[in-house]
Short mmCIF file of N, CA and C and ligand atoms in Angstrom, two decimals:
data_model
loop_
_atom_site.label_atom_id
_atom_site.label_comp_id
_atom_site.label_asym_id
_atom_site.label_seq_id
_atom_site.Cartn_x
_atom_site.Cartn_y
_atom_site.Cartn_z
N MET A 1335 32.06 6.99 9.84
CA MET A 1335 30.62 7.12 10.30
C MET A 1335 30.11 5.67 10.02
N ALA A 1336 29.27 5.29 10.96
CA ALA A 1336 28.57 4.02 10.91
C ALA A 1336 27.73 3.87 9.80
N ALA A 1337 27.69 2.71 9.04
CA ALA A 1337 26.66 2.51 7.93
C ALA A 1337 25.28 2.65 8.51
N ALA A 1338 24.47 3.19 7.56
CA ALA A 1338 22.98 3.38 7.93
C ALA A 1338 22.39 1.94 8.03
N THR A 1339 21.54 1.87 9.13
CA THR A 1339 20.90 0.62 9.15
C THR A 1339 19.58 0.54 8.17
N PRO A 1340 19.40 -0.46 7.52
CA PRO A 1340 18.41 -0.53 6.52
C PRO A 1340 16.98 -0.59 7.24
N THR A 1341 16.05 0.11 6.75
CA THR A 1341 14.76 0.10 7.36
C THR A 1341 14.04 -1.13 7.08
N SER A 1342 12.88 -1.38 7.91
CA SER A 1342 12.28 -2.66 7.55
C SER A 1342 11.58 -2.62 6.24
N PHE A 1343 11.45 -1.52 5.59
CA PHE A 1343 10.86 -1.41 4.28
C PHE A 1343 12.07 -1.73 3.13
N THR A 1344 13.08 -0.82 3.22
CA THR A 1344 14.11 -0.91 2.16
C THR A 1344 14.78 -2.18 2.30
N ASP A 1345 15.02 -2.83 3.37
CA ASP A 1345 15.79 -4.07 3.32
C ASP A 1345 15.03 -5.26 2.78
N LYS A 1346 13.69 -5.08 2.42
CA LYS A 1346 12.98 -6.09 1.74
C LYS A 1346 13.02 -5.92 0.18
N ILE A 1347 13.42 -4.86 -0.32
CA ILE A 1347 13.42 -4.61 -1.71
C ILE A 1347 14.62 -5.32 -2.44
N VAL A 1348 14.28 -6.18 -3.35
CA VAL A 1348 15.25 -6.93 -4.07
C VAL A 1348 15.63 -6.08 -5.38
N VAL A 1349 16.89 -5.73 -5.50
CA VAL A 1349 17.13 -4.81 -6.62
C VAL A 1349 17.50 -5.70 -7.87
N SER A 1350 16.91 -5.42 -8.94
CA SER A 1350 17.41 -6.23 -10.15
C SER A 1350 17.07 -5.35 -11.44
N ASP A 1351 17.58 -5.76 -12.64
CA ASP A 1351 17.30 -5.22 -13.93
C ASP A 1351 16.08 -5.62 -14.53
N GLU A 1352 15.44 -6.82 -13.98
CA GLU A 1352 14.24 -7.24 -14.73
C GLU A 1352 13.20 -6.22 -14.97
N VAL A 1353 12.59 -6.16 -15.99
CA VAL A 1353 11.49 -5.30 -16.26
C VAL A 1353 10.31 -6.06 -16.38
N ALA A 1354 9.26 -5.71 -15.77
CA ALA A 1354 7.94 -6.31 -15.66
C ALA A 1354 7.25 -6.33 -17.15
N GLU A 1355 6.46 -7.23 -17.54
CA GLU A 1355 5.72 -7.10 -18.75
C GLU A 1355 4.22 -7.14 -18.31
N PHE A 1356 3.51 -6.28 -19.24
CA PHE A 1356 2.13 -6.31 -18.98
C PHE A 1356 1.29 -6.65 -20.21
N SER A 1357 0.12 -6.90 -20.19
CA SER A 1357 -0.79 -7.20 -21.25
C SER A 1357 -1.04 -6.01 -22.06
N PRO A 1358 -1.41 -6.09 -23.43
CA PRO A 1358 -1.81 -4.93 -24.06
C PRO A 1358 -2.97 -4.12 -23.51
N ALA A 1359 -3.85 -4.81 -22.81
CA ALA A 1359 -5.10 -4.11 -22.25
C ALA A 1359 -4.61 -3.30 -21.04
N VAL A 1360 -3.56 -3.75 -20.35
CA VAL A 1360 -3.13 -3.02 -19.19
C VAL A 1360 -2.30 -1.93 -19.66
N ILE A 1361 -1.37 -2.05 -20.83
CA ILE A 1361 -0.69 -0.98 -21.31
C ILE A 1361 -1.65 0.13 -21.86
N ASP A 1362 -2.80 -0.33 -22.42
CA ASP A 1362 -3.80 0.79 -22.84
C ASP A 1362 -4.25 1.44 -21.68
N GLU A 1363 -4.50 0.77 -20.49
CA GLU A 1363 -4.96 1.43 -19.53
C GLU A 1363 -4.11 2.46 -19.04
N MET A 1364 -2.80 2.10 -18.87
CA MET A 1364 -1.67 3.14 -18.53
C MET A 1364 -1.66 4.34 -19.41
N LYS A 1365 -1.86 3.97 -20.80
CA LYS A 1365 -1.80 5.21 -21.74
C LYS A 1365 -2.90 6.13 -21.49
N SER A 1366 -4.19 5.54 -21.08
CA SER A 1366 -5.22 6.33 -20.96
C SER A 1366 -5.10 7.34 -19.59
N HIS A 1367 -4.18 6.77 -18.65
CA HIS A 1367 -3.87 7.52 -17.57
C HIS A 1367 -2.99 8.77 -17.95
N LEU A 1368 -1.95 8.35 -18.81
CA LEU A 1368 -0.93 9.24 -19.23
C LEU A 1368 -1.65 10.35 -20.13
N ALA A 1369 -2.53 10.06 -20.87
CA ALA A 1369 -3.19 11.08 -21.76
C ALA A 1369 -3.83 12.18 -20.97
N LYS A 1370 -4.06 12.00 -19.65
CA LYS A 1370 -4.62 13.05 -18.83
C LYS A 1370 -3.75 14.14 -18.48
N TYR A 1371 -2.42 14.07 -18.79
CA TYR A 1371 -1.51 14.76 -18.31
C TYR A 1371 -0.73 15.59 -19.43
N PRO A 1372 -0.32 16.71 -19.26
CA PRO A 1372 0.54 17.33 -20.48
C PRO A 1372 1.65 16.49 -20.77
N ALA A 1373 2.14 16.48 -22.12
CA ALA A 1373 3.17 15.65 -22.67
C ALA A 1373 4.46 15.71 -21.94
N ASP A 1374 4.78 17.00 -21.47
CA ASP A 1374 5.92 17.44 -20.73
C ASP A 1374 5.81 17.20 -19.26
N ARG A 1375 4.63 16.64 -18.78
CA ARG A 1375 4.56 16.27 -17.37
C ARG A 1375 4.20 14.89 -17.19
N THR A 1376 4.87 13.89 -17.74
CA THR A 1376 4.55 12.50 -17.69
C THR A 1376 4.65 12.04 -16.15
N ARG A 1377 5.64 12.59 -15.49
CA ARG A 1377 5.86 12.29 -14.13
C ARG A 1377 4.52 12.26 -13.40
N SER A 1378 3.72 13.24 -13.77
CA SER A 1378 2.38 13.53 -12.95
C SER A 1378 1.49 12.24 -12.84
N ALA A 1379 1.75 11.29 -13.84
CA ALA A 1379 0.95 10.17 -13.99
C ALA A 1379 1.34 8.97 -13.16
N LEU A 1380 2.59 9.40 -12.45
CA LEU A 1380 3.15 8.10 -11.61
C LEU A 1380 2.19 7.45 -10.58
N ILE A 1381 1.47 8.25 -9.92
CA ILE A 1381 0.58 7.71 -8.82
C ILE A 1381 -0.47 6.84 -9.36
N PRO A 1382 -1.26 7.26 -10.39
CA PRO A 1382 -2.23 6.28 -11.00
C PRO A 1382 -1.54 5.09 -11.58
N LEU A 1383 -0.40 5.17 -12.27
CA LEU A 1383 0.41 4.19 -12.79
C LEU A 1383 0.97 3.25 -11.71
N LEU A 1384 1.39 3.76 -10.68
CA LEU A 1384 1.75 2.80 -9.53
C LEU A 1384 0.60 2.06 -9.07
N PHE A 1385 -0.54 2.70 -8.90
CA PHE A 1385 -1.86 1.78 -8.57
C PHE A 1385 -2.05 0.74 -9.40
N VAL A 1386 -1.81 0.81 -10.90
CA VAL A 1386 -2.09 -0.12 -11.72
C VAL A 1386 -0.97 -1.25 -11.64
N VAL A 1387 0.28 -0.78 -11.49
CA VAL A 1387 1.27 -1.78 -11.36
C VAL A 1387 1.23 -2.60 -10.10
N GLN A 1388 0.69 -1.95 -9.02
CA GLN A 1388 0.49 -2.72 -7.70
C GLN A 1388 -0.54 -3.71 -7.98
N ARG A 1389 -1.69 -3.44 -8.54
CA ARG A 1389 -2.72 -4.25 -8.84
C ARG A 1389 -2.32 -5.43 -9.59
N GLU A 1390 -1.57 -5.15 -10.72
CA GLU A 1390 -1.03 -6.24 -11.69
C GLU A 1390 -0.01 -7.10 -11.07
N ARG A 1391 0.77 -6.55 -10.27
CA ARG A 1391 2.02 -7.47 -9.72
C ARG A 1391 1.59 -7.87 -8.41
N GLY A 1392 0.38 -8.27 -8.15
CA GLY A 1392 -0.10 -9.10 -7.01
C GLY A 1392 -0.26 -8.29 -5.73
N GLY A 1393 -0.46 -7.03 -5.74
CA GLY A 1393 -0.74 -6.20 -4.59
C GLY A 1393 0.42 -5.47 -4.04
N TRP A 1394 1.56 -5.51 -4.63
CA TRP A 1394 2.72 -4.78 -4.18
C TRP A 1394 3.60 -4.15 -5.28
N ILE A 1395 4.41 -3.24 -4.99
CA ILE A 1395 5.31 -2.61 -5.99
C ILE A 1395 6.69 -3.31 -5.83
N ASP A 1396 6.94 -3.98 -7.00
CA ASP A 1396 8.14 -4.76 -6.89
C ASP A 1396 9.29 -4.11 -7.92
N ASN A 1397 10.48 -4.57 -7.85
CA ASN A 1397 11.65 -3.87 -8.65
C ASN A 1397 11.24 -3.93 -10.09
N PRO A 1398 10.79 -5.14 -10.63
CA PRO A 1398 10.47 -5.10 -12.10
C PRO A 1398 9.49 -4.13 -12.51
N GLY A 1399 8.37 -4.05 -11.65
CA GLY A 1399 7.34 -3.07 -11.85
C GLY A 1399 7.87 -1.62 -11.80
N VAL A 1400 8.84 -1.27 -11.08
CA VAL A 1400 9.33 0.05 -10.87
C VAL A 1400 10.17 0.27 -12.16
N ASN A 1401 10.96 -0.81 -12.52
CA ASN A 1401 11.87 -0.74 -13.86
C ASN A 1401 10.87 -0.43 -15.05
N PHE A 1402 9.83 -0.93 -15.09
CA PHE A 1402 8.98 -0.80 -16.24
C PHE A 1402 8.41 0.69 -16.16
N LEU A 1403 8.05 1.11 -14.99
CA LEU A 1403 7.58 2.46 -14.98
C LEU A 1403 8.60 3.56 -15.47
N ALA A 1404 9.79 3.29 -14.88
CA ALA A 1404 10.82 4.09 -15.17
C ALA A 1404 11.06 4.32 -16.79
N LYS A 1405 11.04 3.18 -17.36
CA LYS A 1405 11.16 3.06 -18.94
C LYS A 1405 9.91 3.67 -19.58
N PHE A 1406 8.69 3.52 -18.94
CA PHE A 1406 7.56 3.88 -19.65
C PHE A 1406 7.32 5.40 -19.52
N LEU A 1407 7.86 5.92 -18.46
CA LEU A 1407 7.72 7.37 -18.31
C LEU A 1407 8.91 8.29 -18.44
N ASN A 1408 10.01 7.36 -18.96
CA ASN A 1408 11.31 8.04 -19.30
C ASN A 1408 11.88 8.69 -18.12
N LEU A 1409 11.76 8.16 -16.96
CA LEU A 1409 12.34 8.62 -15.58
C LEU A 1409 13.41 7.72 -15.07
N GLU A 1410 14.13 8.34 -14.14
CA GLU A 1410 15.05 7.47 -13.49
C GLU A 1410 14.44 6.45 -12.55
N VAL A 1411 15.00 5.42 -12.32
CA VAL A 1411 14.35 4.30 -11.48
C VAL A 1411 14.05 5.02 -9.97
N THR A 1412 15.10 5.78 -9.63
CA THR A 1412 15.13 6.43 -8.29
C THR A 1412 13.87 7.44 -8.18
N ASP A 1413 13.37 8.06 -9.25
CA ASP A 1413 12.22 8.83 -9.34
C ASP A 1413 11.12 8.14 -9.02
N VAL A 1414 11.01 6.95 -9.50
CA VAL A 1414 9.84 6.09 -9.21
C VAL A 1414 9.81 5.57 -7.76
N TRP A 1415 11.05 5.19 -7.34
CA TRP A 1415 11.07 4.77 -5.89
C TRP A 1415 10.70 5.77 -4.92
N GLU A 1416 11.18 7.13 -5.31
CA GLU A 1416 10.88 8.25 -4.47
C GLU A 1416 9.40 8.29 -4.14
N THR A 1417 8.70 8.17 -5.08
CA THR A 1417 7.11 8.26 -4.94
C THR A 1417 6.65 6.92 -4.25
N ALA A 1418 7.05 5.79 -4.78
CA ALA A 1418 6.45 4.62 -4.18
C ALA A 1418 6.82 4.45 -2.82
N THR A 1419 7.91 4.74 -2.33
CA THR A 1419 8.41 4.75 -0.95
C THR A 1419 7.72 5.81 -0.02
N PHE A 1420 7.15 6.88 -0.58
CA PHE A 1420 6.67 8.00 0.14
C PHE A 1420 5.37 7.74 0.76
N TYR A 1421 4.43 7.20 -0.06
CA TYR A 1421 2.98 6.90 0.28
C TYR A 1421 2.81 5.52 0.84
N SER A 1422 1.95 5.53 1.88
CA SER A 1422 1.73 4.25 2.51
C SER A 1422 0.84 3.40 1.72
N MET A 1423 0.11 3.96 0.80
CA MET A 1423 -0.95 3.22 -0.17
C MET A 1423 -0.11 2.18 -1.01
N PHE A 1424 1.19 2.36 -1.11
CA PHE A 1424 1.99 1.59 -2.07
C PHE A 1424 2.66 0.52 -1.17
N ASN A 1425 2.52 -0.71 -1.34
CA ASN A 1425 3.06 -1.79 -0.51
C ASN A 1425 4.40 -2.23 -1.23
N LEU A 1426 5.49 -2.14 -0.30
CA LEU A 1426 6.74 -2.38 -0.98
C LEU A 1426 7.35 -3.86 -0.63
N ARG A 1427 6.16 -4.73 -0.24
CA ARG A 1427 6.52 -6.06 -0.06
C ARG A 1427 5.06 -6.75 -0.15
N PRO A 1428 5.05 -8.10 -0.38
CA PRO A 1428 3.74 -8.70 -0.63
C PRO A 1428 2.86 -8.61 0.64
N VAL A 1429 1.51 -8.40 0.49
CA VAL A 1429 0.70 -8.21 1.52
C VAL A 1429 -0.40 -9.28 1.34
N GLY A 1430 -1.06 -9.51 2.45
CA GLY A 1430 -2.28 -10.52 2.52
C GLY A 1430 -3.28 -10.25 1.58
N ARG A 1431 -4.31 -10.98 1.41
CA ARG A 1431 -5.54 -10.62 0.63
C ARG A 1431 -6.23 -9.47 1.17
N HIS A 1432 -6.24 -9.45 2.51
CA HIS A 1432 -6.95 -8.38 3.06
C HIS A 1432 -5.90 -7.45 3.86
N HIS A 1433 -5.59 -6.26 3.36
CA HIS A 1433 -4.62 -5.47 4.03
C HIS A 1433 -5.37 -4.42 4.94
N ILE A 1434 -5.07 -4.73 6.23
CA ILE A 1434 -5.69 -3.97 7.23
C ILE A 1434 -4.75 -2.73 7.52
N GLN A 1435 -5.15 -1.59 7.23
CA GLN A 1435 -4.24 -0.26 7.57
C GLN A 1435 -4.88 0.41 8.71
N ILE A 1436 -4.41 0.43 9.86
CA ILE A 1436 -5.03 0.90 11.05
C ILE A 1436 -4.26 2.32 11.31
N CYS A 1437 -5.12 3.42 11.28
CA CYS A 1437 -4.43 4.69 11.45
C CYS A 1437 -4.10 4.85 12.88
N LYS A 1438 -2.90 5.34 13.10
CA LYS A 1438 -2.28 5.32 14.39
C LYS A 1438 -2.03 6.95 14.77
N THR A 1439 -2.51 7.81 13.99
CA THR A 1439 -2.22 9.28 14.29
C THR A 1439 -3.26 9.69 15.38
N LEU A 1440 -2.91 10.98 15.90
CA LEU A 1440 -3.44 11.53 17.16
C LEU A 1440 -4.94 11.20 17.36
N SER A 1441 -5.78 11.75 16.36
CA SER A 1441 -7.24 11.43 16.81
C SER A 1441 -7.52 9.85 17.01
N CYS A 1442 -7.00 9.08 16.15
CA CYS A 1442 -7.36 7.71 16.36
C CYS A 1442 -6.72 7.18 17.55
N LYS A 1443 -5.48 7.70 17.85
CA LYS A 1443 -4.73 7.25 18.97
C LYS A 1443 -5.48 7.58 20.26
N ILE A 1444 -5.98 8.82 20.37
CA ILE A 1444 -6.73 9.11 21.62
C ILE A 1444 -7.99 8.49 21.67
N MET A 1445 -8.70 8.14 20.49
CA MET A 1445 -9.90 7.51 20.49
C MET A 1445 -9.79 5.93 20.71
N GLY A 1446 -8.70 5.46 20.92
CA GLY A 1446 -8.53 3.96 21.16
C GLY A 1446 -7.86 3.09 20.29
N GLU A 1447 -7.17 3.74 19.46
CA GLU A 1447 -6.33 2.90 18.41
C GLU A 1447 -5.48 1.96 19.05
N PRO A 1448 -4.84 2.12 20.14
CA PRO A 1448 -3.93 1.10 20.73
C PRO A 1448 -4.66 -0.25 21.09
N ASP A 1449 -5.86 -0.05 21.61
CA ASP A 1449 -6.76 -1.25 21.97
C ASP A 1449 -7.09 -1.96 20.83
N ILE A 1450 -7.56 -1.30 19.79
CA ILE A 1450 -8.06 -1.83 18.40
C ILE A 1450 -6.93 -2.55 17.81
N THR A 1451 -5.63 -1.99 17.85
CA THR A 1451 -4.49 -2.70 17.14
C THR A 1451 -4.16 -3.91 17.94
N ASP A 1452 -4.13 -3.82 19.28
CA ASP A 1452 -3.79 -5.01 20.10
C ASP A 1452 -4.75 -6.15 19.96
N HIS A 1453 -6.15 -5.76 19.80
CA HIS A 1453 -7.08 -6.80 19.49
C HIS A 1453 -7.01 -7.41 18.25
N ILE A 1454 -6.80 -6.71 17.25
CA ILE A 1454 -6.68 -7.19 15.81
C ILE A 1454 -5.45 -8.13 15.77
N CYS A 1455 -4.34 -7.65 16.27
CA CYS A 1455 -3.05 -8.45 16.20
C CYS A 1455 -3.19 -9.72 17.06
N SER A 1456 -3.79 -9.63 18.35
CA SER A 1456 -3.79 -10.92 18.98
C SER A 1456 -4.85 -11.76 18.43
N LYS A 1457 -5.89 -11.43 17.71
CA LYS A 1457 -6.71 -12.12 17.09
C LYS A 1457 -6.24 -12.85 15.98
N LEU A 1458 -5.28 -12.23 15.21
CA LEU A 1458 -4.76 -12.76 14.04
C LEU A 1458 -3.47 -13.54 14.25
N GLY A 1459 -2.90 -13.27 15.49
CA GLY A 1459 -1.65 -13.78 15.85
C GLY A 1459 -0.44 -13.32 15.28
N ILE A 1460 -0.56 -11.90 14.71
CA ILE A 1460 0.59 -11.40 14.25
C ILE A 1460 0.91 -10.01 14.84
N HIS A 1461 2.06 -9.33 14.56
CA HIS A 1461 2.26 -8.07 14.94
C HIS A 1461 2.22 -7.12 13.73
N PRO A 1462 1.95 -5.77 13.97
CA PRO A 1462 1.93 -4.66 12.91
C PRO A 1462 3.11 -4.98 11.92
N GLY A 1463 2.79 -4.88 10.65
CA GLY A 1463 3.80 -5.07 9.74
C GLY A 1463 4.04 -6.56 9.20
N GLU A 1464 3.23 -7.57 9.86
CA GLU A 1464 3.41 -8.88 9.45
C GLU A 1464 2.01 -9.46 8.75
N THR A 1465 2.24 -10.54 8.09
CA THR A 1465 1.21 -11.26 7.41
C THR A 1465 0.86 -12.50 7.97
N THR A 1466 -0.49 -13.00 8.23
CA THR A 1466 -0.79 -14.27 8.75
C THR A 1466 -0.31 -15.38 7.74
N GLU A 1467 0.06 -16.48 8.38
CA GLU A 1467 0.69 -17.51 7.65
C GLU A 1467 -0.10 -18.08 6.53
N ASP A 1468 -1.39 -17.88 6.54
CA ASP A 1468 -2.33 -18.44 5.31
C ASP A 1468 -2.41 -17.33 4.43
N GLY A 1469 -1.65 -16.11 4.56
CA GLY A 1469 -1.60 -15.07 3.48
C GLY A 1469 -2.92 -14.29 3.43
N LYS A 1470 -3.78 -14.49 4.35
CA LYS A 1470 -5.11 -13.75 4.37
C LYS A 1470 -5.09 -12.37 4.81
N PHE A 1471 -4.27 -12.14 5.91
CA PHE A 1471 -4.28 -10.63 6.44
C PHE A 1471 -2.95 -10.23 6.70
N THR A 1472 -2.69 -8.94 6.37
CA THR A 1472 -1.61 -8.18 6.67
C THR A 1472 -2.05 -6.94 7.53
N VAL A 1473 -1.40 -6.74 8.53
CA VAL A 1473 -1.80 -5.42 9.62
C VAL A 1473 -0.57 -4.45 9.31
N SER A 1474 -1.05 -3.25 9.06
CA SER A 1474 0.07 -2.00 8.94
C SER A 1474 -0.55 -0.89 9.79
N LEU A 1475 0.29 -0.28 10.40
CA LEU A 1475 -0.12 0.97 11.16
C LEU A 1475 0.24 2.15 10.16
N VAL A 1476 -0.57 3.02 9.87
CA VAL A 1476 -0.30 4.09 9.11
C VAL A 1476 -0.60 5.51 9.59
N GLU A 1477 -0.22 6.41 8.88
CA GLU A 1477 -0.46 7.89 9.48
C GLU A 1477 -1.84 8.24 8.91
N CYS A 1478 -2.36 9.39 9.42
CA CYS A 1478 -3.72 9.91 9.18
C CYS A 1478 -4.29 9.48 7.76
N LEU A 1479 -5.48 9.00 7.88
CA LEU A 1479 -6.13 8.45 6.58
C LEU A 1479 -7.27 9.67 6.20
N GLY A 1480 -7.31 10.67 6.91
CA GLY A 1480 -8.18 11.73 6.74
C GLY A 1480 -9.73 11.55 7.02
N SER A 1481 -9.80 10.62 7.98
CA SER A 1481 -11.18 10.45 8.55
C SER A 1481 -11.14 10.59 10.13
N CYS A 1482 -10.48 11.70 10.70
CA CYS A 1482 -10.27 11.95 11.98
C CYS A 1482 -11.55 12.09 12.80
N GLY A 1483 -12.54 12.63 12.10
CA GLY A 1483 -13.86 12.76 12.84
C GLY A 1483 -14.55 11.49 13.09
N THR A 1484 -14.20 10.33 12.55
CA THR A 1484 -14.84 9.20 12.83
C THR A 1484 -13.83 8.22 13.36
N ALA A 1485 -12.87 8.69 14.21
CA ALA A 1485 -11.76 8.00 14.82
C ALA A 1485 -12.39 7.07 15.98
N PRO A 1486 -11.81 5.92 16.23
CA PRO A 1486 -10.66 5.22 15.51
C PRO A 1486 -11.27 4.58 14.27
N MET A 1487 -10.20 4.53 13.23
CA MET A 1487 -10.72 4.01 11.95
C MET A 1487 -9.41 3.10 11.38
N MET A 1488 -9.94 2.29 10.36
CA MET A 1488 -8.85 1.63 9.63
C MET A 1488 -9.41 1.39 8.28
N GLN A 1489 -8.47 1.17 7.32
CA GLN A 1489 -8.80 0.87 5.85
C GLN A 1489 -8.46 -0.54 5.63
N ILE A 1490 -9.48 -1.32 4.85
CA ILE A 1490 -9.17 -2.61 4.45
C ILE A 1490 -9.36 -2.62 2.89
N GLY A 1491 -8.31 -2.81 2.11
CA GLY A 1491 -8.25 -2.62 0.87
C GLY A 1491 -8.65 -1.18 0.51
N PHE A 1492 -9.73 -0.98 -0.27
CA PHE A 1492 -10.06 0.62 -0.55
C PHE A 1492 -11.33 0.91 0.43
N ASP A 1493 -11.75 0.15 1.33
CA ASP A 1493 -12.81 0.48 2.25
C ASP A 1493 -12.42 1.08 3.48
N TYR A 1494 -13.16 2.09 3.95
CA TYR A 1494 -12.87 2.70 5.17
C TYR A 1494 -13.86 1.96 6.32
N HIS A 1495 -13.34 1.80 7.53
CA HIS A 1495 -14.14 1.28 8.48
C HIS A 1495 -14.02 2.22 9.76
N GLU A 1496 -15.04 2.96 10.18
CA GLU A 1496 -14.91 4.07 11.04
C GLU A 1496 -15.53 3.84 12.36
N ASP A 1497 -15.35 4.79 13.35
CA ASP A 1497 -15.90 4.54 14.70
C ASP A 1497 -15.88 3.29 15.22
N LEU A 1498 -14.59 2.63 15.17
CA LEU A 1498 -14.44 1.22 15.43
C LEU A 1498 -14.62 0.93 16.98
N THR A 1499 -15.09 -0.17 17.29
CA THR A 1499 -15.08 -0.77 18.51
C THR A 1499 -14.65 -2.07 18.47
N ILE A 1500 -14.53 -2.70 19.51
CA ILE A 1500 -13.80 -4.12 19.46
C ILE A 1500 -15.00 -5.02 18.81
N GLU A 1501 -16.22 -4.85 19.11
CA GLU A 1501 -17.26 -5.58 18.43
C GLU A 1501 -17.33 -5.54 17.16
N LYS A 1502 -17.25 -4.07 16.73
CA LYS A 1502 -17.27 -3.90 15.14
C LYS A 1502 -16.12 -4.50 14.45
N VAL A 1503 -14.95 -4.49 15.05
CA VAL A 1503 -13.77 -5.11 14.46
C VAL A 1503 -13.92 -6.71 14.18
N ASP A 1504 -14.43 -7.20 15.39
CA ASP A 1504 -14.78 -8.73 15.31
C ASP A 1504 -15.60 -8.97 14.01
N LYS A 1505 -16.71 -8.23 13.81
CA LYS A 1505 -17.53 -8.53 12.78
C LYS A 1505 -17.02 -8.28 11.52
N ILE A 1506 -16.19 -7.24 11.37
CA ILE A 1506 -15.57 -6.82 10.15
C ILE A 1506 -14.53 -8.09 9.65
N LEU A 1507 -13.81 -8.42 10.72
CA LEU A 1507 -12.76 -9.54 10.53
C LEU A 1507 -13.53 -10.84 9.92
N ASP A 1508 -14.56 -11.12 10.72
CA ASP A 1508 -15.37 -12.29 10.46
C ASP A 1508 -15.89 -12.33 8.98
N ASP A 1509 -16.18 -11.14 8.54
CA ASP A 1509 -16.79 -10.91 7.29
C ASP A 1509 -15.82 -11.04 6.05
N CYS A 1510 -14.60 -10.91 6.50
CA CYS A 1510 -13.54 -11.00 5.33
C CYS A 1510 -13.39 -12.47 4.91
N LYS A 1511 -13.51 -12.72 3.82
CA LYS A 1511 -13.69 -14.15 3.28
C LYS A 1511 -12.06 -14.36 2.66
S1 FES B 2735 -6.05 10.57 12.91
FE1 FES B 2735 -6.94 8.73 12.21
S2 FES B 2735 -7.85 9.35 10.31
FE2 FES B 2735 -6.93 11.19 11.02
#
């Protein structure tokens, strides 16, 4: 049988035994998340802790960060990767200062997503999945972000931008510092 071809995500992951270190304040923050869950259900804290790791590791989930969480939660490294690779809100490679996630699912698609995506990408000079040379913008196409009634829409950082038009997109990008 032919070997599986790595995906564009997994072939970017550098596997190492390095374990990330975090400040006492960050560890306390992680413990406060952990305290919200039963002692025998520490795995349930994985998603909030991945958000903390992503923030502290420069906007993405790297191998040392995953190794840390596996130790911190007494899980297998693969348990952490399973969750980190499932959700599009966790970045598996470095992203730009403004991470533009454009919804490509049905409602957004039929309401104009392809034109919005083409416009953003040609304006920034990149393709979906790429980051501008100055590190300012990354464009990703993602599945439904739960805002189908205001399609087409995109998320930048934690902010939703809805009922998009080309003019609206231009203003939003211009306002990104
Ligand atoms: S289809 Fe785009 S937000 Fe649901």
